[in-house]
Coordinates of C-alpha atoms in Angstrom, one line a residue:
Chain A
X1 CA -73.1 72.4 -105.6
X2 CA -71.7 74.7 -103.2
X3 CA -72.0 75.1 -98.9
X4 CA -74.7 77.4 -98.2
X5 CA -75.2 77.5 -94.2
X6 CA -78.3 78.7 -94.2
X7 CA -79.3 74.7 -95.0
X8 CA -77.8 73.9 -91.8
X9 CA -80.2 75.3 -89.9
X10 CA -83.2 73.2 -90.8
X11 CA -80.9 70.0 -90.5
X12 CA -80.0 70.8 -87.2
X13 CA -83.9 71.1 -86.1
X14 CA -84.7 67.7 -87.3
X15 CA -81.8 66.7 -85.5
X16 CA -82.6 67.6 -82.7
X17 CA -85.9 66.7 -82.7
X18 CA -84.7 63.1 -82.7
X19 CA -81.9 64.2 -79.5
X20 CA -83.6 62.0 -77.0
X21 CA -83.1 58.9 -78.9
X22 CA -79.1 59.2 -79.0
X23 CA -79.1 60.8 -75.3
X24 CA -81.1 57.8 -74.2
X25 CA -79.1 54.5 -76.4
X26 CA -75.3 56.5 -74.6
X27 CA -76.5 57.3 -71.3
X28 CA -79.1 54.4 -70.7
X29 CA -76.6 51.8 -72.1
X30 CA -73.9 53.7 -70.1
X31 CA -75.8 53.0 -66.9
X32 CA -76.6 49.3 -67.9
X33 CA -72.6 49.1 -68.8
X34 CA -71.6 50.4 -65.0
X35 CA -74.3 47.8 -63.3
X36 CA -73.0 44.8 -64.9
X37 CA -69.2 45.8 -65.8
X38 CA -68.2 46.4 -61.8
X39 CA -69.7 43.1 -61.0
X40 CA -67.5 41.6 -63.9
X41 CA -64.1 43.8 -63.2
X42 CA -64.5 42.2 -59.4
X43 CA -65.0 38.8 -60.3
X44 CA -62.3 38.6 -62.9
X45 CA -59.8 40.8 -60.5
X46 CA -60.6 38.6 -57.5
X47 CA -60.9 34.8 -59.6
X48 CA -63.7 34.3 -57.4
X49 CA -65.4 31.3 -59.0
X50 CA -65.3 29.9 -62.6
X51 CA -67.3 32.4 -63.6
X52 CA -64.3 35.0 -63.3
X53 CA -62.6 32.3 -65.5
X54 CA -65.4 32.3 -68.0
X55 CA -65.4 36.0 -68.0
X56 CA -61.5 36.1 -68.6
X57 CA -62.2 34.4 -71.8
X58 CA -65.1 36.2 -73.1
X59 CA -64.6 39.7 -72.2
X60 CA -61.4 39.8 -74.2
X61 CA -63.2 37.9 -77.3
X62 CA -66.3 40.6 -76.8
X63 CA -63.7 43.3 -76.5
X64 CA -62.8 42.9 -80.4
X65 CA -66.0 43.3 -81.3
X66 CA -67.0 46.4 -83.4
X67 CA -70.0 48.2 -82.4
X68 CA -71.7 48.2 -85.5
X69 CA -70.9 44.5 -85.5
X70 CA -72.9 44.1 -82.2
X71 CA -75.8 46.5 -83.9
X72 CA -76.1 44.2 -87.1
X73 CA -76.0 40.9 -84.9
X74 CA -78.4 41.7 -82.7
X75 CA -81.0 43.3 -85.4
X76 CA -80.4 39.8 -87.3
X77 CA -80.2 37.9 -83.8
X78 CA -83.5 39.2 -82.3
X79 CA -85.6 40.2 -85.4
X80 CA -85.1 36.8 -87.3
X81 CA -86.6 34.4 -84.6
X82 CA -89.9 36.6 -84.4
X83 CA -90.0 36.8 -88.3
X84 CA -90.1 33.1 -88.4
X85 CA -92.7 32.5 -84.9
X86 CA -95.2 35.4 -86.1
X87 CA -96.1 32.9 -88.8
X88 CA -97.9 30.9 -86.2
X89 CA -98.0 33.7 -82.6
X90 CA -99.5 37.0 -83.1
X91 CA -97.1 38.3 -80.0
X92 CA -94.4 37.8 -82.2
X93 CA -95.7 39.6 -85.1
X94 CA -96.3 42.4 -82.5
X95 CA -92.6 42.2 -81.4
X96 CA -91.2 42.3 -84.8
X97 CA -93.0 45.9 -85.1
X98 CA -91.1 47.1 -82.2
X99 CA -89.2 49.9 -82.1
X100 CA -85.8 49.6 -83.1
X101 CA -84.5 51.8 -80.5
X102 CA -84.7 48.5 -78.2
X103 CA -82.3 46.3 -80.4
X104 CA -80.2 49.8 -80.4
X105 CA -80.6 49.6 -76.6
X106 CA -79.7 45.8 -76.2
X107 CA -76.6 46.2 -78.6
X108 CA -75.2 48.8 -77.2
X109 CA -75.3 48.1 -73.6
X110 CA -73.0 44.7 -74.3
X111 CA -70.7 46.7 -76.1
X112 CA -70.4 49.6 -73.0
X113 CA -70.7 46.2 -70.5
X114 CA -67.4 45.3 -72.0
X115 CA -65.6 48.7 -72.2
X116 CA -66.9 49.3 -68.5
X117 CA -65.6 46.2 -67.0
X118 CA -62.1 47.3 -68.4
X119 CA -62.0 50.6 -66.9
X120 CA -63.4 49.3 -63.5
X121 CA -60.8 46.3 -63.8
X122 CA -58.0 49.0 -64.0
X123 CA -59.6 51.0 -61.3
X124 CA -59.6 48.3 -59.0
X125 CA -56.1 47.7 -59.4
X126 CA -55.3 51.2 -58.8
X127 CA -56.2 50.7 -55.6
X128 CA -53.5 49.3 -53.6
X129 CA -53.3 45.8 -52.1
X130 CA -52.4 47.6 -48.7
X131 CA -56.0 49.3 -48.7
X132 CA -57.2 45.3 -48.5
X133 CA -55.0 44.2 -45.6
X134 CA -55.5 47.3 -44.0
X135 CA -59.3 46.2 -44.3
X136 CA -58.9 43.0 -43.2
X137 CA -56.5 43.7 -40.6
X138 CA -59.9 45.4 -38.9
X139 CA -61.6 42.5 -39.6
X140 CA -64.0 43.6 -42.2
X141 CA -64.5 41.1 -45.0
X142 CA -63.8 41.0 -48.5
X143 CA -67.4 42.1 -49.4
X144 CA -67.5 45.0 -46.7
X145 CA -63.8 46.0 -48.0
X146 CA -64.8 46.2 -51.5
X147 CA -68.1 48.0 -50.4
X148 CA -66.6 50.4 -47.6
X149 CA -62.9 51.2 -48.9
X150 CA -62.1 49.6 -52.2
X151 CA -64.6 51.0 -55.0
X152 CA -65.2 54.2 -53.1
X153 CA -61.1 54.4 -54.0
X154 CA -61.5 53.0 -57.3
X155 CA -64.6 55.3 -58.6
X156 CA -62.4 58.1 -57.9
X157 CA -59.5 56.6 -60.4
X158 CA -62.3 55.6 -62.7
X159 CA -64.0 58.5 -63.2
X160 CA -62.3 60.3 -65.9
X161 CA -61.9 57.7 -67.7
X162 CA -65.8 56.7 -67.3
X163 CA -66.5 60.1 -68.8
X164 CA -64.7 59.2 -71.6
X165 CA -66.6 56.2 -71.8
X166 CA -69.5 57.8 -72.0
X167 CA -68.5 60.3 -75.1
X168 CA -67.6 57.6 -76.9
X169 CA -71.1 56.0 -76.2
X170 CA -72.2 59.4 -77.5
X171 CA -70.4 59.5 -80.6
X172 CA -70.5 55.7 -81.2
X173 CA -74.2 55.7 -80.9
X174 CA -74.5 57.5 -83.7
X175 CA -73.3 53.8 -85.9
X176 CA -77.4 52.3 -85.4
X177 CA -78.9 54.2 -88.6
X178 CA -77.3 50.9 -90.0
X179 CA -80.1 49.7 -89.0
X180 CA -82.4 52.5 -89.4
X181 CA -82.9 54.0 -86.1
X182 CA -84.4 57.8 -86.4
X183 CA -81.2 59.1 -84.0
X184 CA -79.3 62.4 -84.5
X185 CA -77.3 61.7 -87.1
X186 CA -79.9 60.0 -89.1
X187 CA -82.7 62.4 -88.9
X188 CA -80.0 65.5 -90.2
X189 CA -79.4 62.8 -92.4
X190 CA -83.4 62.2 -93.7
X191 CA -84.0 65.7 -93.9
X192 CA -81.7 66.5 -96.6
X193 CA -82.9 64.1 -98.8
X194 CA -85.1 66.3 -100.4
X195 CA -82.7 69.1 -101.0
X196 CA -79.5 66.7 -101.2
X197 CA -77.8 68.9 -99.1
X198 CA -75.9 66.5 -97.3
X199 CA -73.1 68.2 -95.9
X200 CA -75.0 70.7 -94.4
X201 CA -76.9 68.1 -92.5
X202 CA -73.3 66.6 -91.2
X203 CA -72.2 69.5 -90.1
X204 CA -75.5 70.1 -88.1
X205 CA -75.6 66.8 -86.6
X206 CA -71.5 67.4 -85.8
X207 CA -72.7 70.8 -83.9
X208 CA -75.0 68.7 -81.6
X209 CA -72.9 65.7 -80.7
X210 CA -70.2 68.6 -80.0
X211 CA -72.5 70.1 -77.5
X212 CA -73.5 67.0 -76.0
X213 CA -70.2 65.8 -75.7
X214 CA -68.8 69.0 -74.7
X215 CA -71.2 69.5 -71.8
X216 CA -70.6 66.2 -70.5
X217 CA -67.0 67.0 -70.7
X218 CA -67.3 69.9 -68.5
X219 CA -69.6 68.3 -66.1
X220 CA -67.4 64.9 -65.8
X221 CA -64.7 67.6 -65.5
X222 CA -66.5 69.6 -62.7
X223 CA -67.2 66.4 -60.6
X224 CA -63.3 65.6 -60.9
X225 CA -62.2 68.4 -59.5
X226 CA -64.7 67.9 -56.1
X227 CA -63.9 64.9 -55.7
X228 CA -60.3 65.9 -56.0
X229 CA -61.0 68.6 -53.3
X230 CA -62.7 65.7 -50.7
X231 CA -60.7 62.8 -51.1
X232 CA -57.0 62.6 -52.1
X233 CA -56.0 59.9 -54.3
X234 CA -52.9 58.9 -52.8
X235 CA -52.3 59.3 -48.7
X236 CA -49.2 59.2 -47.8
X237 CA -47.1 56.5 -48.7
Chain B
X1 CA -52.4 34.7 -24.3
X2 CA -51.3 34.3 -28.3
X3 CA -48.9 31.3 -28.8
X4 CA -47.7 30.1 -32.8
X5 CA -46.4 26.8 -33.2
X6 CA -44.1 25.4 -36.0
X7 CA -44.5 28.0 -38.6
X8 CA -43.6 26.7 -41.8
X9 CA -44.1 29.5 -44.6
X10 CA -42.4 28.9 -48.6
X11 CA -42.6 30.9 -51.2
X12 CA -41.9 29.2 -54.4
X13 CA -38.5 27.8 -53.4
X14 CA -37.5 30.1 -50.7
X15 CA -38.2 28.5 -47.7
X16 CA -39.3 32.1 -45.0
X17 CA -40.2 30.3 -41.8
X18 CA -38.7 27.3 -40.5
X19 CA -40.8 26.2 -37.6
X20 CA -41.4 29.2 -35.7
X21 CA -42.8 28.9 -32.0
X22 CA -43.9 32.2 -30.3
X23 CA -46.0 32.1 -26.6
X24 CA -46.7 35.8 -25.6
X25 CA -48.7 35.9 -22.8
X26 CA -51.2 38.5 -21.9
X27 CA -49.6 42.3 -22.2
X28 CA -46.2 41.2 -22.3
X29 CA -44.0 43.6 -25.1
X30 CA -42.3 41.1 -27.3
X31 CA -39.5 42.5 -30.1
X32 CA -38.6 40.1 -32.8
X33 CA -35.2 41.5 -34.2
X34 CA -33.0 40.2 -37.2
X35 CA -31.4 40.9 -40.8
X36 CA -33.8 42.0 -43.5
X37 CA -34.6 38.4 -45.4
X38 CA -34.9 36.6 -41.3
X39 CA -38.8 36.1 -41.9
X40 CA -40.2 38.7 -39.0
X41 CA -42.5 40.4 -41.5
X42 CA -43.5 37.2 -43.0
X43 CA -44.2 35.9 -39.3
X44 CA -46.7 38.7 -38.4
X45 CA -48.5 38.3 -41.6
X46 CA -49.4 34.4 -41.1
X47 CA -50.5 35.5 -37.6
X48 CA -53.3 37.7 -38.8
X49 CA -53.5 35.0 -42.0
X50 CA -52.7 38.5 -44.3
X51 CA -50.0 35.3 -45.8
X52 CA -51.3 31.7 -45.7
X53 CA -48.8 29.3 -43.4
X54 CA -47.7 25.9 -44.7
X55 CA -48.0 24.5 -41.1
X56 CA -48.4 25.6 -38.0
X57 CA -51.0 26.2 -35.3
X58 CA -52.3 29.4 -34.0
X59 CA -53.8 29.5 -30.2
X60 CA -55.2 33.3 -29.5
X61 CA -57.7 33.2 -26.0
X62 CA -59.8 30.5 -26.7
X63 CA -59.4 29.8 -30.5
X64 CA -57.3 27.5 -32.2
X65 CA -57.1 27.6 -35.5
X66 CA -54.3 25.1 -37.8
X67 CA -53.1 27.5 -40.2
X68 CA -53.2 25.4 -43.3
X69 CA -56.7 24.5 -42.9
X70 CA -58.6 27.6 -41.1
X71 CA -62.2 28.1 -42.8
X72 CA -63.1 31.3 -43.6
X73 CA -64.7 32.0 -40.6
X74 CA -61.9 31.3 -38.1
X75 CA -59.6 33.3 -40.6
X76 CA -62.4 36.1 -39.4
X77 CA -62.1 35.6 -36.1
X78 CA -58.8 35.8 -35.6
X79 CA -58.5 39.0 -37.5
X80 CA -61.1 40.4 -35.1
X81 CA -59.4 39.3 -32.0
X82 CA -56.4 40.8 -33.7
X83 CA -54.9 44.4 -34.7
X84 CA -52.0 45.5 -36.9
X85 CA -49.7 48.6 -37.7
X86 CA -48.3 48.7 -41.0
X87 CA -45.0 49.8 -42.2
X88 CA -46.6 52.2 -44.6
X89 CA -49.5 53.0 -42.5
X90 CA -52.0 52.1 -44.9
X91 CA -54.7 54.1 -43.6
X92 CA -58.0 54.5 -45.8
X93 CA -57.7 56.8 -48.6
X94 CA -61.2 57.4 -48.9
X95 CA -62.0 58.1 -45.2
X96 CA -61.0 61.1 -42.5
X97 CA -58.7 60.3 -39.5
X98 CA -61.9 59.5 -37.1
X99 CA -63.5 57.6 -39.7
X100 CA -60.7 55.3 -40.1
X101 CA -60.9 54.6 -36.5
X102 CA -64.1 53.7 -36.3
X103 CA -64.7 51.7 -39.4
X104 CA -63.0 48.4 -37.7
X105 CA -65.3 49.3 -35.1
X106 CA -69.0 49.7 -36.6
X107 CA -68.5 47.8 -40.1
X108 CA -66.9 44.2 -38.1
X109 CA -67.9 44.8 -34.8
X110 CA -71.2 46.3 -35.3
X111 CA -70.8 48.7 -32.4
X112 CA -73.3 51.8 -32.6
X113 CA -71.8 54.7 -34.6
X114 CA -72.4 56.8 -31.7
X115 CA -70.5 54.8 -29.3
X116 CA -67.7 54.3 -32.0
X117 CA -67.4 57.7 -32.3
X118 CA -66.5 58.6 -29.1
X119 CA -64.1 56.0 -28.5
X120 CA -62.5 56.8 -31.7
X121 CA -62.4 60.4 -30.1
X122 CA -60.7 59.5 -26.9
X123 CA -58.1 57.2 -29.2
X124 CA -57.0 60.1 -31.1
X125 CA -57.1 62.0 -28.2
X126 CA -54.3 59.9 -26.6
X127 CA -52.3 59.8 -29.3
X128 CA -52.2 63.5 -29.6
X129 CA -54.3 64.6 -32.7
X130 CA -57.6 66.2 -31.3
X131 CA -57.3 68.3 -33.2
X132 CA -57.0 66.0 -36.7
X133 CA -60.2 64.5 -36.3
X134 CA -61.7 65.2 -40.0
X135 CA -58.2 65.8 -41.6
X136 CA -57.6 63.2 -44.5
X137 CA -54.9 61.0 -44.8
X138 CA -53.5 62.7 -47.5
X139 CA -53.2 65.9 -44.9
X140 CA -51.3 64.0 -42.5
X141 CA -47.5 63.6 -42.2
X142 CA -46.3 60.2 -41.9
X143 CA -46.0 60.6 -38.3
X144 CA -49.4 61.4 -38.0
X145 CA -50.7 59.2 -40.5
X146 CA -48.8 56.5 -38.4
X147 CA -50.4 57.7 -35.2
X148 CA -53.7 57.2 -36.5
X149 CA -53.1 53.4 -37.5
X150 CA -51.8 53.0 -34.0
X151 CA -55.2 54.8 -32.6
X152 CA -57.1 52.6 -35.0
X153 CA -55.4 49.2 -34.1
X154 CA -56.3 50.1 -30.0
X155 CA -59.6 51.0 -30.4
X156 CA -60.3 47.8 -31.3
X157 CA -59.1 46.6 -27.8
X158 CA -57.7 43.6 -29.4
X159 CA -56.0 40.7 -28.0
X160 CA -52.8 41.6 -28.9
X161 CA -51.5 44.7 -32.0
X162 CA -48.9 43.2 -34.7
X163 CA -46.4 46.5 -35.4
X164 CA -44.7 45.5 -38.7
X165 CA -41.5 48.0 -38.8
X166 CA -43.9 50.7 -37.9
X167 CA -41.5 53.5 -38.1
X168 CA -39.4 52.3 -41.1
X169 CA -41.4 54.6 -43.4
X170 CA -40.9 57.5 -41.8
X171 CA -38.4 60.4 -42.2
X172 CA -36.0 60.3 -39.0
X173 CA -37.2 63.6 -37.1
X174 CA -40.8 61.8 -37.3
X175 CA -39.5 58.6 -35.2
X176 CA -39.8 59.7 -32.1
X177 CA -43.7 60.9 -31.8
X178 CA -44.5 57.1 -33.1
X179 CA -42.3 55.7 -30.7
X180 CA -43.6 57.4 -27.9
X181 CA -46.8 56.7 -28.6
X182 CA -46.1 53.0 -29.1
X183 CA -44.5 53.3 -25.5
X184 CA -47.8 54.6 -24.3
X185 CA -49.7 52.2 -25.6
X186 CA -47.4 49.9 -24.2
X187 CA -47.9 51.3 -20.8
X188 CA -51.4 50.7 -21.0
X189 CA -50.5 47.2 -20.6
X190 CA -51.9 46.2 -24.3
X191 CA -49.9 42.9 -25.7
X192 CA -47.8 44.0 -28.6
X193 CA -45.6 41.6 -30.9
X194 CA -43.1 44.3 -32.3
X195 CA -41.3 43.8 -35.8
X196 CA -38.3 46.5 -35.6
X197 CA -35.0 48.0 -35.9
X198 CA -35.7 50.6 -33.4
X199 CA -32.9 49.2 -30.3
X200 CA -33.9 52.1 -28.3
X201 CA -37.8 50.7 -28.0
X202 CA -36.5 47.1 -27.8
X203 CA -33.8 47.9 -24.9
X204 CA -36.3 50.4 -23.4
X205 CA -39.7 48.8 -23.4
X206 CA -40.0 45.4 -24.4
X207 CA -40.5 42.7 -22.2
X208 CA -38.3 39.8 -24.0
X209 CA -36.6 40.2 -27.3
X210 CA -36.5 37.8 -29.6
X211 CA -33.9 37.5 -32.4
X212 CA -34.7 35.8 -35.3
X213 CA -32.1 34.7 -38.6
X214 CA -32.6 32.6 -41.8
X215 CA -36.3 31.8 -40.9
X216 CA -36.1 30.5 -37.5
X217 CA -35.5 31.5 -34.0
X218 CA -32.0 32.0 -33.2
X219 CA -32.0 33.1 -29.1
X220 CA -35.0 35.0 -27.2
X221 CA -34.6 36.7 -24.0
X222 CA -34.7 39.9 -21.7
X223 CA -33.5 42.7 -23.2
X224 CA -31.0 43.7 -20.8
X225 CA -28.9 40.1 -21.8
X226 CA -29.5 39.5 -25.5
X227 CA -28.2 43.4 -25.7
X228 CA -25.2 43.0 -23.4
X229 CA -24.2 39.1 -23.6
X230 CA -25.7 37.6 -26.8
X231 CA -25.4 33.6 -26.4
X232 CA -25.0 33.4 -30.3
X233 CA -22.4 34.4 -32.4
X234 CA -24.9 35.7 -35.2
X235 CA -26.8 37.6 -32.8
X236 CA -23.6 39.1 -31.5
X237 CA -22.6 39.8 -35.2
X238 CA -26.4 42.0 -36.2
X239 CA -26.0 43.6 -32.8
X240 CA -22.7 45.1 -33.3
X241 CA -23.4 46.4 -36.6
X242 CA -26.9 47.9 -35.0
X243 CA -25.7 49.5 -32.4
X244 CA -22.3 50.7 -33.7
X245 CA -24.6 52.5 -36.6
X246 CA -27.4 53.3 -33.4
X247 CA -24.5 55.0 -31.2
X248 CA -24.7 57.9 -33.7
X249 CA -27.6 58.7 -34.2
X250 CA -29.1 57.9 -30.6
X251 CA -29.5 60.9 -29.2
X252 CA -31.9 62.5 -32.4
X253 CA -33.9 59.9 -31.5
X254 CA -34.1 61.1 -27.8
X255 CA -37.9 59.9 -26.4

């Protein structure tokens, strides 16, 4: 069988007909990731409690985690329960049906949790330990010096490699047709089932994560180089 | 005014201060000379609790706080009764010259942001950068990076500004405008405890010097007799290798 690109082109409408779903399991999980990773980078940078000690154990053991891993686990993890309490509840037999964009959802977001703690934790220690006693020095506390001067400082070290964080969310999304979620990948996929013109429908769904990925590239790119023009990273000494 | 008593400060096996009492009473100047390794630094940093003491007591106004077992709360206090000027300036990164003045004063103190700006306005005013009020640090030379950490310690109208080496940072023809500010400010009658190795601004300004060795005070006194008859041997020893190294280069540093 040979390449014919004219094949592509339905491949890459079915692909994108199913666009939303990967844009919504990277960037949603993203945001999840960046709401509950700073809190985690902050407790396990400052030892706060023993939580920050309970953290310094599991984030490493999560970190070793595959994502597919966490994709399987959590289809098994969540969907096995109801199977068994929809026998007796019709609310689980409801929930079974869901879609499986949530389990997607739920999956993913531990695995960018994890990867976003990592990043923050480095950012914060970017930041240098005179930027605290310069804080307290004024008297602020260790809340209003992490709020006012410290992650203000560490966002800007963060974001590239947040961006890159994200594009890997992107492409690493595309790993839940394991368990048969209709995303990019798996729709170019579907569609060439009837002509079995598989590579064809690759190379479609590789032209969209490309533009997604690109375009967040450019725009994680754009937002460097303002904040490069407002705040510098390094007065002075 | 401020007054430490037996400060005892280890780290790991090196024992830093060895029962360390300061009084400084209200606007008095007060230099602590001595060899790198003597425990000045270290002694500013307990005062504003930036290093936790082993022992001691801390008496600033009306608080008295026992440095081993201050609460959070007193450690607050203190800080806010306090002000301090860094060797490396350490001004905010992520905030403009006037913004880093009046942080201190609207995030701890909770004064108005319009009041706070204009008294962050008349401290960079006085310290000679009107017109630097919305440059970044990054803009700034040292100097006037310096400048700004002194215009952000005043406006806090503390009880008394810790200077650790203030000008040790700095490149040599940038000395003098942070000196003469620090002379200013010390004009305005604002207590000061001064860590440096600048002998002009000790012999010059300071009220009593006090020279410190090996952790612990060695002699303290008026400037005019710890520079021309020392009591101790060691002090005599540090001063003659200052100032034979100072008589060179004292007139660049001309005020």
């Amino acid at each position: 069988m040979t390449f014919d690109a004219s094949y592509i082109w339905p491949s890459l409408i079915a692909a994108l007909q199913c666009l939303h779903v990967t844009l919504i399991l990277s960037f949603v999980s993203f945001c999840v990731g960046l709401l509950l990773g700073t809190p985690v980078a902050v407790s396990r940078k400052f030892h706060a409690t023993w939580t920050s000690y309970a953290l310094g154990v599991l984030i490493p053991i999560l970190k070793g985690v595959p994502l597919v891993l966490y994709v399987l686990m959590f289809n098994f993890a969540i969907l096995k329960p109801l199977d068994a309490l929809s026998e007796y509840y019709a609310w689980a037999d409801g929930l079974r049906r869901m879609d499986k964009i949530y389990i997607g959802l739920v999956a993913m977001s531990v695995s960018a949790t994890v990867m976003i703690s990592e990043t923050m934790r480095s950012a914060l220690s970017s930041v240098s330990e005179g930027q605290y006693e310069a804080c307290f020095s004024v008297g602020l506390t260790k809340w209003q010096a992490l709020r006012r001067v410290v992650l203000p400082q560490a966002m800007v070290f963060a974001a590239p490699v947040l961006c890159n964080n994200i594009i890997s969310l992107i492409k690493g999304s595309s790993i839940v047709f394991v368990v048969g979620i209709m995303d990019v990948l798996n729709s170019a996929k579907t569609s060439a089932q009837i002509n079995y013109r598989f590579l064809e429908a690759y190379i479609a769904s590789a032209l969209v994560y490309w533009v997604i990925c690109a375009t967040v590239g450019r725009i994680g790119w754009f937002l460097e180089k303002r904040q490069a023009r407002g705040v510098a990273k390094a007065g002075g000494a | 005014m401020i007054s430490v008593k037996n400060v005892h400060k280890t780290f790991g096996k090196n024992e830093v201060l060895k029962g360390v009492d300061i009084d400084v009473k209200r606007g008095e100047v007060v230099v602590i000379l001595g060899p790198s390794g003597s425990g000045k630094t270290t002694l500013l940093r307990c005062i504003n609790f930036l290093e936790k003491a082993d022992e001691g007591e801390l008496n600033i106004g009306d608080i008295s706080v026992h440095f081993r077992h201050a609460t959070r709360q007193e450690i607050l206090r203190v800080r806010r009764r306090t002000a301090m000027v860094f060797q490396s300036y350490n001004l905010f990164n992520n905030k403009n010259a006037i913004e880093n003045v009046m942080e201190g004063l609207v995030t701890a103190r909770k004064i108005p942001k319009g009041e706070a700006y204009e008294t962050a306005k008349k401290e960079l005013d006085k310290v000679g950068l009107s017109d630097k009020y919305n440059a970044w640090p990054s803009q700034l030379s040292g100097g006037q990076q310096q400048r700004v950490a002194i215009a952000r310690a005043v406006a806090l109208n503390p009880d008394v500004i810790l200077f650790d080496e203030p000008t040790s940072a700095l490149d040599p023809e940038l000395v003098g405008e942070v000196l003469s500010v620090m002379k200013s400010v010390a004009r305005e009658g604002i207590t000061m405890l001064v860590v440096t190795h600048e002998m002009s601004f000790a012999r010059d300004i300071a009220d009593r010097v006090i020279f410190m060795d090996e952790g612990a005070i060695v002699e303290e006194g008026l400037p005019r007799d710890i520079f021309t008859r020392p009591k101790e041997r060691r002090t005599k020893q540090f001063l003659d290798r200052i100032l034979l190294k100072d008589e060179y280069v004292k007139d660049d540093y001309a005020i």
